[in-house]
Amino acid sequence: LQYFFDMTQNYGISIVILTILMRFLTFPLQYKSFKSMKKMQVIQPELAKIKEKHKENPQKMQQETMALFKKAGANPLSGCLPMLAQMPVFFAFYQVLFTSVELVGAPFYFWISDLSVKDPYYVLPVLMGLAMFLNMKLTPTTTTDPAQKKMMMFMPVIFSVFMLNYPAGLTLYILISTVVGMAQQLFVYKKTA
């Protein structure tokens, strides 16, 4: 962060550059995860048929589900494990931005005059919520439960409300990370389509 600040003389720009760099360094792991999620989305209708057909026989349901995974080359864990491997990096950066004294009094642009305090007009949290909502629409869902789907649709709202009083620098990081993640996801989906 300090290295990019020395080049740009703006901690907001430094956060943006470092977030993009981190996203690209962890892209090989994300690539595997995105490919796996896409495969799971493709076989979702067949999974639903198997669950409906064998709802009285869990053992048969399990056998046919495993056979479908093998035939399609899909593995539900291969979508989660790469994400878990990169989480420590993102949480560490989150902690750095949350506690960084360098951001105190550091302006970004326009209305953001201090990256260590909340966005006074709540623009960044709202943009972050919109980006998360679009990301959820883009991300394949593996659930068919309507209640679960509704709850997932409220997650961006919950995160936006949660971030209203957090430092603008931290909200900027999550916003940029979400937008770059969506771009990477679209790239993978177009490449594997």
JSON list of N, CA, C and O in Angstrom, two decimals, residues 132-133 136 141 143 145-158:
[
{"chain": "A", "resi": 132, "resn": "MET", "atom": "N", "xyz": [-22.62, -6.01, -5.63]},
{"chain": "A", "resi": 132, "resn": "MET", "atom": "CA", "xyz": [-22.84, -7.34, -5.05]},
{"chain": "A", "resi": 132, "resn": "MET", "atom": "C", "xyz": [-24.12, -7.97, -5.61]},
{"chain": "A", "resi": 132, "resn": "MET", "atom": "O", "xyz": [-24.15, -9.18, -5.86]},
{"chain": "A", "resi": 133, "resn": "PHE", "atom": "N", "xyz": [-25.15, -7.16, -5.80]},
{"chain": "A", "resi": 133, "resn": "PHE", "atom": "CA", "xyz": [-26.40, -7.67, -6.36]},
{"chain": "A", "resi": 133, "resn": "PHE", "atom": "C", "xyz": [-26.18, -8.19, -7.78]},
{"chain": "A", "resi": 133, "resn": "PHE", "atom": "O", "xyz": [-26.61, -9.28, -8.14]},
{"chain": "A", "resi": 136, "resn": "MET", "atom": "N", "xyz": [-24.30, -11.40, -7.68]},
{"chain": "A", "resi": 136, "resn": "MET", "atom": "CA", "xyz": [-25.14, -12.54, -7.31]},
{"chain": "A", "resi": 136, "resn": "MET", "atom": "C", "xyz": [-25.97, -13.01, -8.51]},
{"chain": "A", "resi": 136, "resn": "MET", "atom": "O", "xyz": [-26.21, -14.20, -8.67]},
{"chain": "A", "resi": 141, "resn": "THR", "atom": "N", "xyz": [-26.33, -20.32, -9.24]},
{"chain": "A", "resi": 141, "resn": "THR", "atom": "CA", "xyz": [-26.87, -20.78, -7.97]},
{"chain": "A", "resi": 141, "resn": "THR", "atom": "C", "xyz": [-27.05, -22.29, -8.02]},
{"chain": "A", "resi": 141, "resn": "THR", "atom": "O", "xyz": [-27.44, -22.83, -9.06]},
{"chain": "A", "resi": 143, "resn": "THR", "atom": "N", "xyz": [-28.82, -23.79, -5.52]},
{"chain": "A", "resi": 143, "resn": "THR", "atom": "CA", "xyz": [-29.99, -24.09, -4.70]},
{"chain": "A", "resi": 143, "resn": "THR", "atom": "C", "xyz": [-31.27, -23.90, -5.49]},
{"chain": "A", "resi": 143, "resn": "THR", "atom": "O", "xyz": [-31.36, -23.04, -6.34]},
{"chain": "A", "resi": 145, "resn": "ASP", "atom": "N", "xyz": [-34.19, -24.03, -3.53]},
{"chain": "A", "resi": 145, "resn": "ASP", "atom": "CA", "xyz": [-35.10, -23.63, -2.47]},
{"chain": "A", "resi": 145, "resn": "ASP", "atom": "C", "xyz": [-35.43, -22.14, -2.61]},
{"chain": "A", "resi": 145, "resn": "ASP", "atom": "O", "xyz": [-34.54, -21.29, -2.52]},
{"chain": "A", "resi": 146, "resn": "PRO", "atom": "N", "xyz": [-36.72, -21.79, -2.81]},
{"chain": "A", "resi": 146, "resn": "PRO", "atom": "CA", "xyz": [-37.10, -20.38, -3.00]},
{"chain": "A", "resi": 146, "resn": "PRO", "atom": "C", "xyz": [-36.79, -19.51, -1.78]},
{"chain": "A", "resi": 146, "resn": "PRO", "atom": "O", "xyz": [-36.39, -18.35, -1.94]},
{"chain": "A", "resi": 147, "resn": "ALA", "atom": "N", "xyz": [-36.94, -20.05, -0.58]},
{"chain": "A", "resi": 147, "resn": "ALA", "atom": "CA", "xyz": [-36.65, -19.26, 0.63]},
{"chain": "A", "resi": 147, "resn": "ALA", "atom": "C", "xyz": [-35.16, -18.91, 0.70]},
{"chain": "A", "resi": 147, "resn": "ALA", "atom": "O", "xyz": [-34.80, -17.79, 1.05]},
{"chain": "A", "resi": 148, "resn": "GLN", "atom": "N", "xyz": [-34.32, -19.87, 0.34]},
{"chain": "A", "resi": 148, "resn": "GLN", "atom": "CA", "xyz": [-32.88, -19.63, 0.34]},
{"chain": "A", "resi": 148, "resn": "GLN", "atom": "C", "xyz": [-32.51, -18.60, -0.72]},
{"chain": "A", "resi": 148, "resn": "GLN", "atom": "O", "xyz": [-31.66, -17.73, -0.49]},
{"chain": "A", "resi": 149, "resn": "LYS", "atom": "N", "xyz": [-33.15, -18.68, -1.88]},
{"chain": "A", "resi": 149, "resn": "LYS", "atom": "CA", "xyz": [-32.88, -17.72, -2.95]},
{"chain": "A", "resi": 149, "resn": "LYS", "atom": "C", "xyz": [-33.26, -16.31, -2.52]},
{"chain": "A", "resi": 149, "resn": "LYS", "atom": "O", "xyz": [-32.53, -15.35, -2.78]},
{"chain": "A", "resi": 150, "resn": "LYS", "atom": "N", "xyz": [-34.41, -16.16, -1.85]},
{"chain": "A", "resi": 150, "resn": "LYS", "atom": "CA", "xyz": [-34.83, -14.84, -1.37]},
{"chain": "A", "resi": 150, "resn": "LYS", "atom": "C", "xyz": [-33.85, -14.29, -0.36]},
{"chain": "A", "resi": 150, "resn": "LYS", "atom": "O", "xyz": [-33.51, -13.10, -0.38]},
{"chain": "A", "resi": 151, "resn": "MET", "atom": "N", "xyz": [-33.41, -15.16, 0.55]},
{"chain": "A", "resi": 151, "resn": "MET", "atom": "CA", "xyz": [-32.46, -14.70, 1.57]},
{"chain": "A", "resi": 151, "resn": "MET", "atom": "C", "xyz": [-31.16, -14.23, 0.92]},
{"chain": "A", "resi": 151, "resn": "MET", "atom": "O", "xyz": [-30.58, -13.21, 1.32]},
{"chain": "A", "resi": 152, "resn": "MET", "atom": "N", "xyz": [-30.71, -14.96, -0.10]},
{"chain": "A", "resi": 152, "resn": "MET", "atom": "CA", "xyz": [-29.47, -14.58, -0.78]},
{"chain": "A", "resi": 152, "resn": "MET", "atom": "C", "xyz": [-29.63, -13.24, -1.51]},
{"chain": "A", "resi": 152, "resn": "MET", "atom": "O", "xyz": [-28.67, -12.48, -1.61]},
{"chain": "A", "resi": 153, "resn": "MET", "atom": "N", "xyz": [-30.83, -12.94, -1.98]},
{"chain": "A", "resi": 153, "resn": "MET", "atom": "CA", "xyz": [-31.07, -11.67, -2.66]},
{"chain": "A", "resi": 153, "resn": "MET", "atom": "C", "xyz": [-30.97, -10.49, -1.70]},
{"chain": "A", "resi": 153, "resn": "MET", "atom": "O", "xyz": [-30.69, -9.37, -2.12]},
{"chain": "A", "resi": 154, "resn": "PHE", "atom": "N", "xyz": [-31.19, -10.74, -0.39]},
{"chain": "A", "resi": 154, "resn": "PHE", "atom": "CA", "xyz": [-31.11, -9.67, 0.60]},
{"chain": "A", "resi": 154, "resn": "PHE", "atom": "C", "xyz": [-29.68, -9.44, 1.10]},
{"chain": "A", "resi": 154, "resn": "PHE", "atom": "O", "xyz": [-29.42, -8.44, 1.76]},
{"chain": "A", "resi": 155, "resn": "MET", "atom": "N", "xyz": [-28.77, -10.35, 0.78]},
{"chain": "A", "resi": 155, "resn": "MET", "atom": "CA", "xyz": [-27.39, -10.22, 1.28]},
{"chain": "A", "resi": 155, "resn": "MET", "atom": "C", "xyz": [-26.73, -8.91, 0.86]},
{"chain": "A", "resi": 155, "resn": "MET", "atom": "O", "xyz": [-26.07, -8.26, 1.68]},
{"chain": "A", "resi": 156, "resn": "PRO", "atom": "N", "xyz": [-26.85, -8.45, -0.39]},
{"chain": "A", "resi": 156, "resn": "PRO", "atom": "CA", "xyz": [-26.24, -7.17, -0.74]},
{"chain": "A", "resi": 156, "resn": "PRO", "atom": "C", "xyz": [-26.80, -6.00, 0.07]},
{"chain": "A", "resi": 156, "resn": "PRO", "atom": "O", "xyz": [-26.05, -5.10, 0.46]},
{"chain": "A", "resi": 157, "resn": "VAL", "atom": "N", "xyz": [-28.09, -6.04, 0.36]},
{"chain": "A", "resi": 157, "resn": "VAL", "atom": "CA", "xyz": [-28.70, -4.98, 1.18]},
{"chain": "A", "resi": 157, "resn": "VAL", "atom": "C", "xyz": [-28.11, -5.02, 2.58]},
{"chain": "A", "resi": 157, "resn": "VAL", "atom": "O", "xyz": [-27.74, -3.98, 3.14]},
{"chain": "A", "resi": 158, "resn": "ILE", "atom": "N", "xyz": [-28.01, -6.22, 3.13]},
{"chain": "A", "resi": 158, "resn": "ILE", "atom": "CA", "xyz": [-27.46, -6.38, 4.49]},
{"chain": "A", "resi": 158, "resn": "ILE", "atom": "C", "xyz": [-26.02, -5.88, 4.54]},
{"chain": "A", "resi": 158, "resn": "ILE", "atom": "O", "xyz": [-25.63, -5.15, 5.46]}
]
